[in-house]
N, CA, C and O atoms as a MOPAC input file, in Angstrom:
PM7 MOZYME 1SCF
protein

 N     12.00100 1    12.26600 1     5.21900 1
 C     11.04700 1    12.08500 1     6.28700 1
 C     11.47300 1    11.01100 1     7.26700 1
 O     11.21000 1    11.24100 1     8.44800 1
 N     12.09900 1     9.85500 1     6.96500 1
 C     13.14800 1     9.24900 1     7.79500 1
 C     11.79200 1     7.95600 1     8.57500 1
 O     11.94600 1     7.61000 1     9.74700 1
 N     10.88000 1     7.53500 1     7.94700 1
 C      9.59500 1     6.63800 1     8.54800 1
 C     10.30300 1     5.79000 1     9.69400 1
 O     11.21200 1     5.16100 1     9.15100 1
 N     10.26900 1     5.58100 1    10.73400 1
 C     10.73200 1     4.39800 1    11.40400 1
 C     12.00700 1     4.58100 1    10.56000 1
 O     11.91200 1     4.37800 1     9.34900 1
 N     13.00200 1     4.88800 1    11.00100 1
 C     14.24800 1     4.98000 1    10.57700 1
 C     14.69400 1     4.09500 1    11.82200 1
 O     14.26800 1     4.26300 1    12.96400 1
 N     15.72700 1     3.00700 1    11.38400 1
 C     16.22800 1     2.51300 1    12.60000 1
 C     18.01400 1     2.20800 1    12.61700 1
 O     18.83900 1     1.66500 1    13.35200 1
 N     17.97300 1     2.88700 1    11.39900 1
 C     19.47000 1     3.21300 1    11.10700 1
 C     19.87900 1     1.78800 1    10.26400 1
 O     18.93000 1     1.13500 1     9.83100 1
 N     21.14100 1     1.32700 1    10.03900 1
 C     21.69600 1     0.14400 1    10.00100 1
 C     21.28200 1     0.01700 1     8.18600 1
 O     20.80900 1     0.92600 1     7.50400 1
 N     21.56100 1    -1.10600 1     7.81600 1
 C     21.77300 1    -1.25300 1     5.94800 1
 C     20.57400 1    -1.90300 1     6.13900 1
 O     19.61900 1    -1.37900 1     6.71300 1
 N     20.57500 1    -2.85000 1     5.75500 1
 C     19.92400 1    -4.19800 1     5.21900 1
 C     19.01500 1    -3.92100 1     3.72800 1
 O     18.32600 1    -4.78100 1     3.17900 1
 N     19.11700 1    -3.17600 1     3.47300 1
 C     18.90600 1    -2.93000 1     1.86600 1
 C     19.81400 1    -3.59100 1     0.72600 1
 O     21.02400 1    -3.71000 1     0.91800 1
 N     19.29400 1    -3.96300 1    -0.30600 1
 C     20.57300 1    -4.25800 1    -1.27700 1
 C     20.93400 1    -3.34600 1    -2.12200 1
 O     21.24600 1    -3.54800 1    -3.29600 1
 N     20.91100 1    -2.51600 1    -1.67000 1
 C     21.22700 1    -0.95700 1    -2.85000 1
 C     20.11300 1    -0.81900 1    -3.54300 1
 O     19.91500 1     0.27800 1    -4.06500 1
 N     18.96100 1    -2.07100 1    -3.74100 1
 C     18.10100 1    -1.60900 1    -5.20700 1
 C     16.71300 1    -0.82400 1    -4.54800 1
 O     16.74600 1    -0.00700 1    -3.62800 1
 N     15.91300 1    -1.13600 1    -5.02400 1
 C     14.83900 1    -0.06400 1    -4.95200 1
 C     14.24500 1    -0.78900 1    -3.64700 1
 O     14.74500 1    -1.82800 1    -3.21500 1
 N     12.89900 1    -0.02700 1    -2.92300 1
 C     12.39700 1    -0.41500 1    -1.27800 1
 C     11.41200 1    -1.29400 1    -2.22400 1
 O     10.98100 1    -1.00400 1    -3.34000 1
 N     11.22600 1    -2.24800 1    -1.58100 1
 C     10.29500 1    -3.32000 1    -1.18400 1
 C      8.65200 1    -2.73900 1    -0.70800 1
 O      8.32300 1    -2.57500 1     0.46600 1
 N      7.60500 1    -2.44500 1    -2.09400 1
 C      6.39000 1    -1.73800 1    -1.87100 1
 C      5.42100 1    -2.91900 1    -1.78300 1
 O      5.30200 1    -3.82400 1    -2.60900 1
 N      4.64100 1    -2.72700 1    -0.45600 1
 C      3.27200 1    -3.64600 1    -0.11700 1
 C      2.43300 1    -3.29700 1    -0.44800 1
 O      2.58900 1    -2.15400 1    -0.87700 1
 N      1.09100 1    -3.77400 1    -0.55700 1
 C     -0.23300 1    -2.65700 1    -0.82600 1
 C     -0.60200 1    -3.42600 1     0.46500 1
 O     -0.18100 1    -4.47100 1     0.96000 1
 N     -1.65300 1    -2.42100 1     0.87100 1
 C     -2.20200 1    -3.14400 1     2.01900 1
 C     -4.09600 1    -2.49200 1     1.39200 1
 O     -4.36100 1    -1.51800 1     0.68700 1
 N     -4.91800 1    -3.38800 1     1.94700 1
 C     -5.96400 1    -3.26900 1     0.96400 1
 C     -7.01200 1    -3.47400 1     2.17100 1
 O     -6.66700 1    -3.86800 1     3.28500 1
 N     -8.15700 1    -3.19900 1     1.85900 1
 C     -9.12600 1    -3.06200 1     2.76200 1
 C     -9.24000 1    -2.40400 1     3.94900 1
 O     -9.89800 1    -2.84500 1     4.89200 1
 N     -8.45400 1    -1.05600 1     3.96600 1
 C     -8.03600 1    -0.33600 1     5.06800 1
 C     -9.77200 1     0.29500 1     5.14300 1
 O    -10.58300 1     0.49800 1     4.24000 1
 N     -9.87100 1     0.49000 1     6.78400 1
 C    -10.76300 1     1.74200 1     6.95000 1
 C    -10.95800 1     2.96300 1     6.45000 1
 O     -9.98700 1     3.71800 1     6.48300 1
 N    -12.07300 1     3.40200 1     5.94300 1
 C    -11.76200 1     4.84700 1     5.78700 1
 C    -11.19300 1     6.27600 1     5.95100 1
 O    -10.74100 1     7.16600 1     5.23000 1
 N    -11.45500 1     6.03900 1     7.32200 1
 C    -10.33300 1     6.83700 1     8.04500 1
 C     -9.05000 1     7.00400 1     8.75400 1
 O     -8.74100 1     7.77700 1     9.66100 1
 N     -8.31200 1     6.01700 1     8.07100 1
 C     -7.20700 1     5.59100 1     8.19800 1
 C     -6.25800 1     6.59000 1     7.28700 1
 O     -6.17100 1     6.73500 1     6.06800 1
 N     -5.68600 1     7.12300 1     8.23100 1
 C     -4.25900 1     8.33600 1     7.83600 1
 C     -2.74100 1     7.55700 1     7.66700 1
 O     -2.19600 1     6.73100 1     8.39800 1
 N     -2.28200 1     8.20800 1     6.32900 1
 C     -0.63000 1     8.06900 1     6.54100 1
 C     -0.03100 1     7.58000 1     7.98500 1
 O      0.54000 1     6.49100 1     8.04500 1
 N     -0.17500 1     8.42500 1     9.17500 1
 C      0.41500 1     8.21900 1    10.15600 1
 C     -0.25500 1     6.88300 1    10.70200 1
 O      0.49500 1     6.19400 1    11.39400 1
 N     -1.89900 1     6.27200 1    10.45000 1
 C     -1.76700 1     5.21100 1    11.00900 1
 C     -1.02800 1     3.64100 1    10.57400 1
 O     -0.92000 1     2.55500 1    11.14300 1
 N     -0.54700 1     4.28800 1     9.06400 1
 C      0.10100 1     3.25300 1     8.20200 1
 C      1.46300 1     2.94800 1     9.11500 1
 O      2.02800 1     1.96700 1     9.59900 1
 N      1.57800 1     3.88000 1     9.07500 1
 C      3.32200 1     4.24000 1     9.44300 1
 C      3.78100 1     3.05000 1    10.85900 1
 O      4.65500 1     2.18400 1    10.91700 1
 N      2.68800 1     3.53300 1    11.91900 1
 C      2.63400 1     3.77100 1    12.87200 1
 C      2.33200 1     1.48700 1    13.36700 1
 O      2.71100 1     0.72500 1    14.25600 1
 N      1.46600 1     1.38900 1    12.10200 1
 C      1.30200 1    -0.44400 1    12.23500 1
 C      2.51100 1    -1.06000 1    11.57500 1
 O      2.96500 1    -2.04800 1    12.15100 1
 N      3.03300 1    -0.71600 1    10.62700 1
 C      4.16100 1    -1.20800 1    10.15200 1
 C      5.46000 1    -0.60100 1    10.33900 1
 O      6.28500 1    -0.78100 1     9.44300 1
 N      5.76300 1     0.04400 1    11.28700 1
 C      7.31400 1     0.38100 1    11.65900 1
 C      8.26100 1    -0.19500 1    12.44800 1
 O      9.49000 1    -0.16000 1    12.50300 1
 N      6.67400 1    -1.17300 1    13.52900 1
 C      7.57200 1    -2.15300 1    14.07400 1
 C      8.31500 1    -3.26900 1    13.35500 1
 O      9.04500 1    -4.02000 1    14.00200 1
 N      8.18300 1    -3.38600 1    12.24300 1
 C      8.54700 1    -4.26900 1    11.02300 1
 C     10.18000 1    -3.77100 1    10.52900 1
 O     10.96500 1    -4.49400 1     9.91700 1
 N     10.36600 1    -2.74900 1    10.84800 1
 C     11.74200 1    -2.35300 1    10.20900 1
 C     12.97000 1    -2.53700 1    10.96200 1
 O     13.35400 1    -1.45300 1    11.40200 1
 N     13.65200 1    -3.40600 1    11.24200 1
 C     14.40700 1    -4.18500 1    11.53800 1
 C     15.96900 1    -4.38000 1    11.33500 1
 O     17.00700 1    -4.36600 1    11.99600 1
 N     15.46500 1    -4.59700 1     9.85000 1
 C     17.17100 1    -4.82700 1     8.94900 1
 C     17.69000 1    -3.71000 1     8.11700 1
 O     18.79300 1    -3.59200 1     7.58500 1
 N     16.04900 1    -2.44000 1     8.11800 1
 C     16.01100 1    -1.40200 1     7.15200 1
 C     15.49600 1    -0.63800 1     7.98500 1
 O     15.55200 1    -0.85000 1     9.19700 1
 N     14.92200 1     0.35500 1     7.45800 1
 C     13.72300 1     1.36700 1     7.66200 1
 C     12.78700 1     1.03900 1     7.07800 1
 O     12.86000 1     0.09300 1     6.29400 1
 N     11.40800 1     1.84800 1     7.32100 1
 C     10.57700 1     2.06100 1     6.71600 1
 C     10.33400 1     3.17800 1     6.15600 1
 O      9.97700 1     4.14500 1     6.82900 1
 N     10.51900 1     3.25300 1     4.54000 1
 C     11.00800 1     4.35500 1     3.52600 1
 C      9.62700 1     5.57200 1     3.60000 1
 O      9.65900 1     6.80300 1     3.60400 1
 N      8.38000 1     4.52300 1     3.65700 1
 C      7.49200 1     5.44700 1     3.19700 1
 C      6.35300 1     4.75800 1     3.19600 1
 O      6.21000 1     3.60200 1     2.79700 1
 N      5.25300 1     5.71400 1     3.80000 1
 C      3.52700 1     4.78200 1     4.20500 1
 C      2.67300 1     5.74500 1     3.82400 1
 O      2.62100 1     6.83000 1     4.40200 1
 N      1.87900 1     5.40500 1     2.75000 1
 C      0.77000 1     6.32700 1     2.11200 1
 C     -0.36500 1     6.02700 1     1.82800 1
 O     -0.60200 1     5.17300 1     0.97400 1
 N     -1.36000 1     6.71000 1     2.52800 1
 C     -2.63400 1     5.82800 1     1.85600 1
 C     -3.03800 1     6.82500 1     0.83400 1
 O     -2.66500 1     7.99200 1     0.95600 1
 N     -4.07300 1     6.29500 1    -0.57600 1
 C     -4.35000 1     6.36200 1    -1.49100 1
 C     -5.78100 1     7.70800 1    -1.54400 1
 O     -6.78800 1     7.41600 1    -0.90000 1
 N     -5.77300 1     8.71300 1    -2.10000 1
 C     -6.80000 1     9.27300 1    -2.16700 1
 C     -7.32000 1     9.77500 1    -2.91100 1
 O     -6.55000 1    10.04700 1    -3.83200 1
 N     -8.68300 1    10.23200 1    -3.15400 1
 C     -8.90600 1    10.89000 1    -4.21500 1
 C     -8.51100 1    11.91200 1    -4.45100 1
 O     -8.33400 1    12.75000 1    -3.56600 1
 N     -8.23600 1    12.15300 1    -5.83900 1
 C     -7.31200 1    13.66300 1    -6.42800 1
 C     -8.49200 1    14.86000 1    -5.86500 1
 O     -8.27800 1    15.95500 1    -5.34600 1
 N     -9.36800 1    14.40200 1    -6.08500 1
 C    -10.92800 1    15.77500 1    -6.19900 1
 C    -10.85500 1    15.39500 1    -4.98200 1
 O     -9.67700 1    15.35700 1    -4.62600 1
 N    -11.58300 1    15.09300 1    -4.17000 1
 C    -12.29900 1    15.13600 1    -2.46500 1
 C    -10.94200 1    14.89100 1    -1.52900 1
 O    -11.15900 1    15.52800 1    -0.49800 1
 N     -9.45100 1    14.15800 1    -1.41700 1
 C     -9.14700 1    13.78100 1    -0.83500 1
 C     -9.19400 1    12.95900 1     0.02100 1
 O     -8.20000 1    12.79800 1     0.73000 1
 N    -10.04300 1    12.39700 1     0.16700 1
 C    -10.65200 1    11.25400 1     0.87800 1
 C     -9.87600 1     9.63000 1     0.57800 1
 O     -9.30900 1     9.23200 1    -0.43900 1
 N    -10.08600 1     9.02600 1     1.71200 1
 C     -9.45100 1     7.69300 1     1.41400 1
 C     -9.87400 1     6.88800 1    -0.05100 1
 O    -10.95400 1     6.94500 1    -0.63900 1
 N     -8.98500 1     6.33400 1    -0.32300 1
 C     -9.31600 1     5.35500 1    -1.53900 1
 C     -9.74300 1     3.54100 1    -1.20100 1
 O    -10.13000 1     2.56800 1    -1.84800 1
 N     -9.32400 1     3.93100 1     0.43900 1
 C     -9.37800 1     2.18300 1     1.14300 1
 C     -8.27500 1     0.95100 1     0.93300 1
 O     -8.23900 1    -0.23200 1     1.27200 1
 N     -7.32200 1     1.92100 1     0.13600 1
 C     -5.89300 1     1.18300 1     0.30400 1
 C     -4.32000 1     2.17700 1     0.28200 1
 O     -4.13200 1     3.30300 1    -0.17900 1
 N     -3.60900 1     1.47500 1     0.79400 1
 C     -1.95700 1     2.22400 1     0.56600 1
 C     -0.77000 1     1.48100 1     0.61600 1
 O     -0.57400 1     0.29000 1     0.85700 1
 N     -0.14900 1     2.24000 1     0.39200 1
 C      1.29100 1     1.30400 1     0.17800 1
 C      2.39700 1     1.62700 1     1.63600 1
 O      2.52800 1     2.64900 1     2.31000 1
 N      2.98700 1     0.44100 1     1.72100 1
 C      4.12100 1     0.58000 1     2.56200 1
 C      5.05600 1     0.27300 1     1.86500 1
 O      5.06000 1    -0.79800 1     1.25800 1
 N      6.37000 1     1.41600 1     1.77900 1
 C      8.05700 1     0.67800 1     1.50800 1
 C      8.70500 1     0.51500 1     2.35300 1
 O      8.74500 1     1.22600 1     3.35800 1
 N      9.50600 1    -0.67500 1     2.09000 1
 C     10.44700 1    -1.05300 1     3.03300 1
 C     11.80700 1    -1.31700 1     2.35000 1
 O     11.68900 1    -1.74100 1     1.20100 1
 N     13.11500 1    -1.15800 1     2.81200 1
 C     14.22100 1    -1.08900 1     2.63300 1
 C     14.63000 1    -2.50300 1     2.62000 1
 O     15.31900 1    -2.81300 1     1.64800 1
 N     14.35000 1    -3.50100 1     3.53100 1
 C     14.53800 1    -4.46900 1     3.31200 1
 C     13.63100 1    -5.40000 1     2.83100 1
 O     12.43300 1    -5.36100 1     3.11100 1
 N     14.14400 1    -6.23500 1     2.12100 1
 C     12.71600 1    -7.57500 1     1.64000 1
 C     12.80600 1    -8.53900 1     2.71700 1
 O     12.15500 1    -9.57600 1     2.58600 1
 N     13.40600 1    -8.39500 1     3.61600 1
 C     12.98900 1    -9.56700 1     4.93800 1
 C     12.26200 1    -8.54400 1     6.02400 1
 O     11.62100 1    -9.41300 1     6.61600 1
 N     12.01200 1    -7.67600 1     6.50400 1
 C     11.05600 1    -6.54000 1     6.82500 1
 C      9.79100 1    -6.86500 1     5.85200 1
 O      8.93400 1    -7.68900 1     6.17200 1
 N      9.77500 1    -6.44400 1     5.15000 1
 C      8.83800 1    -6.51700 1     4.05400 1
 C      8.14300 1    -7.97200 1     4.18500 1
 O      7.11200 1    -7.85900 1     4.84900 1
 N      8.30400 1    -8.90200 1     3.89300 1
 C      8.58100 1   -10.15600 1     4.14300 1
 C      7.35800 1   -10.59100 1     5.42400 1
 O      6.16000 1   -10.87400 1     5.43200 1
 N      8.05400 1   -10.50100 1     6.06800 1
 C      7.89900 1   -10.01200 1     8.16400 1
 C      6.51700 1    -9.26600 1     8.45700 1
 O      5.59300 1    -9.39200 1     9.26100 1
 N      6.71300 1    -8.76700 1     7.82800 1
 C      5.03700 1    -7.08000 1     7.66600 1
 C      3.73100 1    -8.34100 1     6.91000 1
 O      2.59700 1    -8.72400 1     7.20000 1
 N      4.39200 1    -8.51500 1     6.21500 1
 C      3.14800 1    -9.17400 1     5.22100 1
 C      2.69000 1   -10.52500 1     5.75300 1
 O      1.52200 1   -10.91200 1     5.74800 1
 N      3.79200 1   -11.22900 1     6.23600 1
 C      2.98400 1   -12.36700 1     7.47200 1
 C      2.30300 1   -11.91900 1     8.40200 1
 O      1.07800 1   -12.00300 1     8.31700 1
 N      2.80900 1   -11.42500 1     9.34300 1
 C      1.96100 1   -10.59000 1    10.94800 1
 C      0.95000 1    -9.94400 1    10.38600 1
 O     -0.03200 1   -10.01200 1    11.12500 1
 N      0.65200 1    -9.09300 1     9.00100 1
 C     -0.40900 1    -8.23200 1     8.85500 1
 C     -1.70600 1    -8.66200 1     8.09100 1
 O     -2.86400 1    -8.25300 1     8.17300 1
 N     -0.93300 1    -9.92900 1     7.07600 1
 C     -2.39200 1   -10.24300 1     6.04600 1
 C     -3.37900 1   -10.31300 1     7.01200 1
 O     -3.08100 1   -11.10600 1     7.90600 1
 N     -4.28300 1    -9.85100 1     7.13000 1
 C     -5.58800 1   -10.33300 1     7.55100 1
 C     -5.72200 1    -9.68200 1     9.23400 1
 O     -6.53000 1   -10.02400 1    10.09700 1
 N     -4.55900 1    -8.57800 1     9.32500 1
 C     -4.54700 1    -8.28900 1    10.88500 1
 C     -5.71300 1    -7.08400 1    10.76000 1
 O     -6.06200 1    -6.62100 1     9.67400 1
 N     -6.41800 1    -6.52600 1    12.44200 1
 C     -7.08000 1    -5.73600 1    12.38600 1
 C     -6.74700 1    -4.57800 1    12.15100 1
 O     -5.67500 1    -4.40000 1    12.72800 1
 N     -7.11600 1    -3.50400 1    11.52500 1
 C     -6.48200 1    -2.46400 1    11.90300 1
 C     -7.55400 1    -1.35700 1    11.02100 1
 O     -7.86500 1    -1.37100 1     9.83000 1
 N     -8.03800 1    -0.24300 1    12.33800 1
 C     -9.05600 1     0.26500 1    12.36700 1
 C    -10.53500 1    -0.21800 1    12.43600 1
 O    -11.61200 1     0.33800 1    12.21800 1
 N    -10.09900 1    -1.70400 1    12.89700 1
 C    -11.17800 1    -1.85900 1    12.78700 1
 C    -12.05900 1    -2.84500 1    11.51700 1
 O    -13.21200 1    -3.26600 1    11.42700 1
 N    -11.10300 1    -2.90900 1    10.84200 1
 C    -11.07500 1    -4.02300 1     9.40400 1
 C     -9.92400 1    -4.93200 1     9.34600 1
 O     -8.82800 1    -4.61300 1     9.80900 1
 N    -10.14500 1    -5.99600 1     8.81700 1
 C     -9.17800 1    -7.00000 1     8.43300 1
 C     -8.30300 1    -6.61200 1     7.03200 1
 O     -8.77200 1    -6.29800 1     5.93800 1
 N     -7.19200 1    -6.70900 1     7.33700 1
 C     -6.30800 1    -5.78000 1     5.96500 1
 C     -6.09400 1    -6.73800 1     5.25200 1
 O     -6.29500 1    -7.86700 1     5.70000 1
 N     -5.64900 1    -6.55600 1     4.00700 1
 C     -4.85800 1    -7.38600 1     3.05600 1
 C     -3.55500 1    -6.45800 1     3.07900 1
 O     -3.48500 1    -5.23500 1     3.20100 1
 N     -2.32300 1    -7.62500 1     2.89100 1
 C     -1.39000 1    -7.07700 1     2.99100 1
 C     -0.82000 1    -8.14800 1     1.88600 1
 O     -1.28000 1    -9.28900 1     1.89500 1
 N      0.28400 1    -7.73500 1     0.84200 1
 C      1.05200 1    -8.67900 1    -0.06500 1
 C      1.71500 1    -7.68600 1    -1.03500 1
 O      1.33000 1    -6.54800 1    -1.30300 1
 N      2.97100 1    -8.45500 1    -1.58700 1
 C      4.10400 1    -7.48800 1    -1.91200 1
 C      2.99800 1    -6.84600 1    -3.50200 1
 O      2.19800 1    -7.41800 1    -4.24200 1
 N      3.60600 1    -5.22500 1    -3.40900 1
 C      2.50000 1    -4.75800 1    -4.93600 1
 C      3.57600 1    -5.35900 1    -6.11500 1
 O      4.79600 1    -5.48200 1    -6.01600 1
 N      2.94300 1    -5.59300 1    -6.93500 1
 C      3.71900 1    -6.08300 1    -8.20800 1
 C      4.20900 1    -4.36800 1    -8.97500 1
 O      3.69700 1    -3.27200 1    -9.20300 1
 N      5.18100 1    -4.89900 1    -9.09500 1
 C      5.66400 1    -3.70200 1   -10.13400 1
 C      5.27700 1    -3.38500 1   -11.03900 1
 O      4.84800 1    -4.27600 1   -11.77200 1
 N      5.16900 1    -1.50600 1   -11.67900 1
 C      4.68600 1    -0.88200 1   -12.39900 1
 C      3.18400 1    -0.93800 1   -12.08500 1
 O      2.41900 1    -1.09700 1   -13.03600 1
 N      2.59500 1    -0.80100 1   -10.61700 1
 C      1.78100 1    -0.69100 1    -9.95700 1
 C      0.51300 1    -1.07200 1   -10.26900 1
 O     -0.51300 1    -0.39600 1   -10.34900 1
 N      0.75100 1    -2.54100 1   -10.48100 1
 C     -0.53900 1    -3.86600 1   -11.13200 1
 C     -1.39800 1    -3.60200 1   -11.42800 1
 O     -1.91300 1    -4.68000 1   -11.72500 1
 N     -2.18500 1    -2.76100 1   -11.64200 1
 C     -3.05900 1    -2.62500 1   -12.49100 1
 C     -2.71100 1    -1.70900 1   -13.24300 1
 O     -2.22800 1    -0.68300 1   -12.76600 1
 N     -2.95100 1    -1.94400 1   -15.18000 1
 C     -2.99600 1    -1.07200 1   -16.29100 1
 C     -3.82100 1    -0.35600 1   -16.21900 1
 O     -4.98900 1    -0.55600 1   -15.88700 1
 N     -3.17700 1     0.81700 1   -16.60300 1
 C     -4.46300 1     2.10300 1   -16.65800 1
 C     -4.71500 1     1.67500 1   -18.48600 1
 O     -4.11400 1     0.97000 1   -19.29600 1
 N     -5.99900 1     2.59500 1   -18.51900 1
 C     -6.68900 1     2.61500 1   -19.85200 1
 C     -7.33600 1     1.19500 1   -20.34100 1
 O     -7.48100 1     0.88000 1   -21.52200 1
 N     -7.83800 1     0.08900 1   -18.77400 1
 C     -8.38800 1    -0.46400 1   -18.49300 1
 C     -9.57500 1    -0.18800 1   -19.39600 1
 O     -9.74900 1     1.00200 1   -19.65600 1
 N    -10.63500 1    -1.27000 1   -20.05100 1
 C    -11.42200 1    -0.60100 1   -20.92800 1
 C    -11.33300 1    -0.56200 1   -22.20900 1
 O    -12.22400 1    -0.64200 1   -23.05400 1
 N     -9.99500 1    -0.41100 1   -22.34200 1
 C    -10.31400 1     0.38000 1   -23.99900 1
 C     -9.79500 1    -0.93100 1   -24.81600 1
 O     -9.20800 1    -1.86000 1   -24.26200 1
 N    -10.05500 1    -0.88700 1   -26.04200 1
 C    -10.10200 1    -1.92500 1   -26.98800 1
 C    -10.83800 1    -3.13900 1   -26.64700 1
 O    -11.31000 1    -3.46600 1   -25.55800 1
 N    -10.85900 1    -3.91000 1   -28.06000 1
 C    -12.08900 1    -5.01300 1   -28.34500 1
 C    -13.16400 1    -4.04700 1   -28.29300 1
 O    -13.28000 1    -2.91000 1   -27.83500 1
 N    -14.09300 1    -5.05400 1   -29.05800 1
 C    -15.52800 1    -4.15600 1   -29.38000 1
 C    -15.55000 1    -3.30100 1   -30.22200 1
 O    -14.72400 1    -2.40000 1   -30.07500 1
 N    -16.26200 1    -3.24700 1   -31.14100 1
 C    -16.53700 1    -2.45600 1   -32.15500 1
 C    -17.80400 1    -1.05900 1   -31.37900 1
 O    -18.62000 1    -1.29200 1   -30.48800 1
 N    -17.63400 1    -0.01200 1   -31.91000 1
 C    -19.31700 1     0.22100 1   -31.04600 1
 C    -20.30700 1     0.44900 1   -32.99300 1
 O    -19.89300 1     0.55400 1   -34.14700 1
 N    -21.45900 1     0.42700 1   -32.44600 1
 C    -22.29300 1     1.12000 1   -33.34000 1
 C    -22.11500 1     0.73800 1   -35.06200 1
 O    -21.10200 1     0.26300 1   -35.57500 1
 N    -23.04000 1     0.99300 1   -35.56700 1
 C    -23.09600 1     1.15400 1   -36.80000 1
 C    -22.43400 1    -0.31000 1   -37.47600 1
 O    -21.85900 1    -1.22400 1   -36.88500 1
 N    -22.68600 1    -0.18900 1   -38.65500 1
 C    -22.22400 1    -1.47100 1   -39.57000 1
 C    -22.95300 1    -2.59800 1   -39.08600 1
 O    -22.27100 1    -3.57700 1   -38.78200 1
 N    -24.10500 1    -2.66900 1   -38.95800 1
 C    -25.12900 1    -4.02400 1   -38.56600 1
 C    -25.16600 1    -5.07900 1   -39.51800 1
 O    -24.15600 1    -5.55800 1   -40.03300 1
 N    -26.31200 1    -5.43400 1   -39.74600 1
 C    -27.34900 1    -6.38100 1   -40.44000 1
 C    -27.63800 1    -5.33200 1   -41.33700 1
 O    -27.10900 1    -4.35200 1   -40.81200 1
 N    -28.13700 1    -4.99600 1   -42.31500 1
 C    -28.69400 1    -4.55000 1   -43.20200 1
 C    -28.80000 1    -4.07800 1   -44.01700 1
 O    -29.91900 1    -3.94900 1   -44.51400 1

């Protein structure tokens, strides 16, 4: 798909540099991801801009990710954007932690349920 492709390296061979950006508007599309953070790609491209949706309705989830090829792009995006407007809301922007920070199966263990009381 080639996002803001601007040709040139600045990658270190390893994997793109993924942001979350958080508190997006609802109606905020892929293309408006793309479209706020491409001026950011510089030393790289910008690999890839997705916002988050539900599997059933499709509908926004109110956040998405940007990759970037370089970590000084990346870097660059996340100063100019923490807290910039866009749609209409103030975004959060900061690098996502790997293996995509939050554990699923959130919930489960500790707690006993039911049965085996007092008596």
């Amino acid at each position: 798909r080639g996002y803001g492709d601007r040709g040139g390296g600045g990658g270190r061979g390893g994997e793109a540099i993924s942001l979350y950006v958080g508190n997006l508007n609802f109606r905020t599309e892929n293309r408006d991801l793309e479209h706020a953070f491409s001026k950011f790609a510089k030393s790289g491209r910008l690999v890839e801009a997705t916002v988050a949706t539900d599997r059933e309705t499709q509908r926004s989830r109110g956040f998405g990710f940007v990759k970037f090829e370089s970590k000084q792009d990346a870097d660059d995006a996340v100063a100019e954007m923490d807290g910039a407007d866009l749609g209409g809301r103030n975004i959060r922007v900061n690098i996502s932690r790997p293996g995509g920070g939050r554990g699923r199966g959130r919930g489960r263990g500790g707690g006993g349920g039911g049965y085996g009381g007092r008596g």
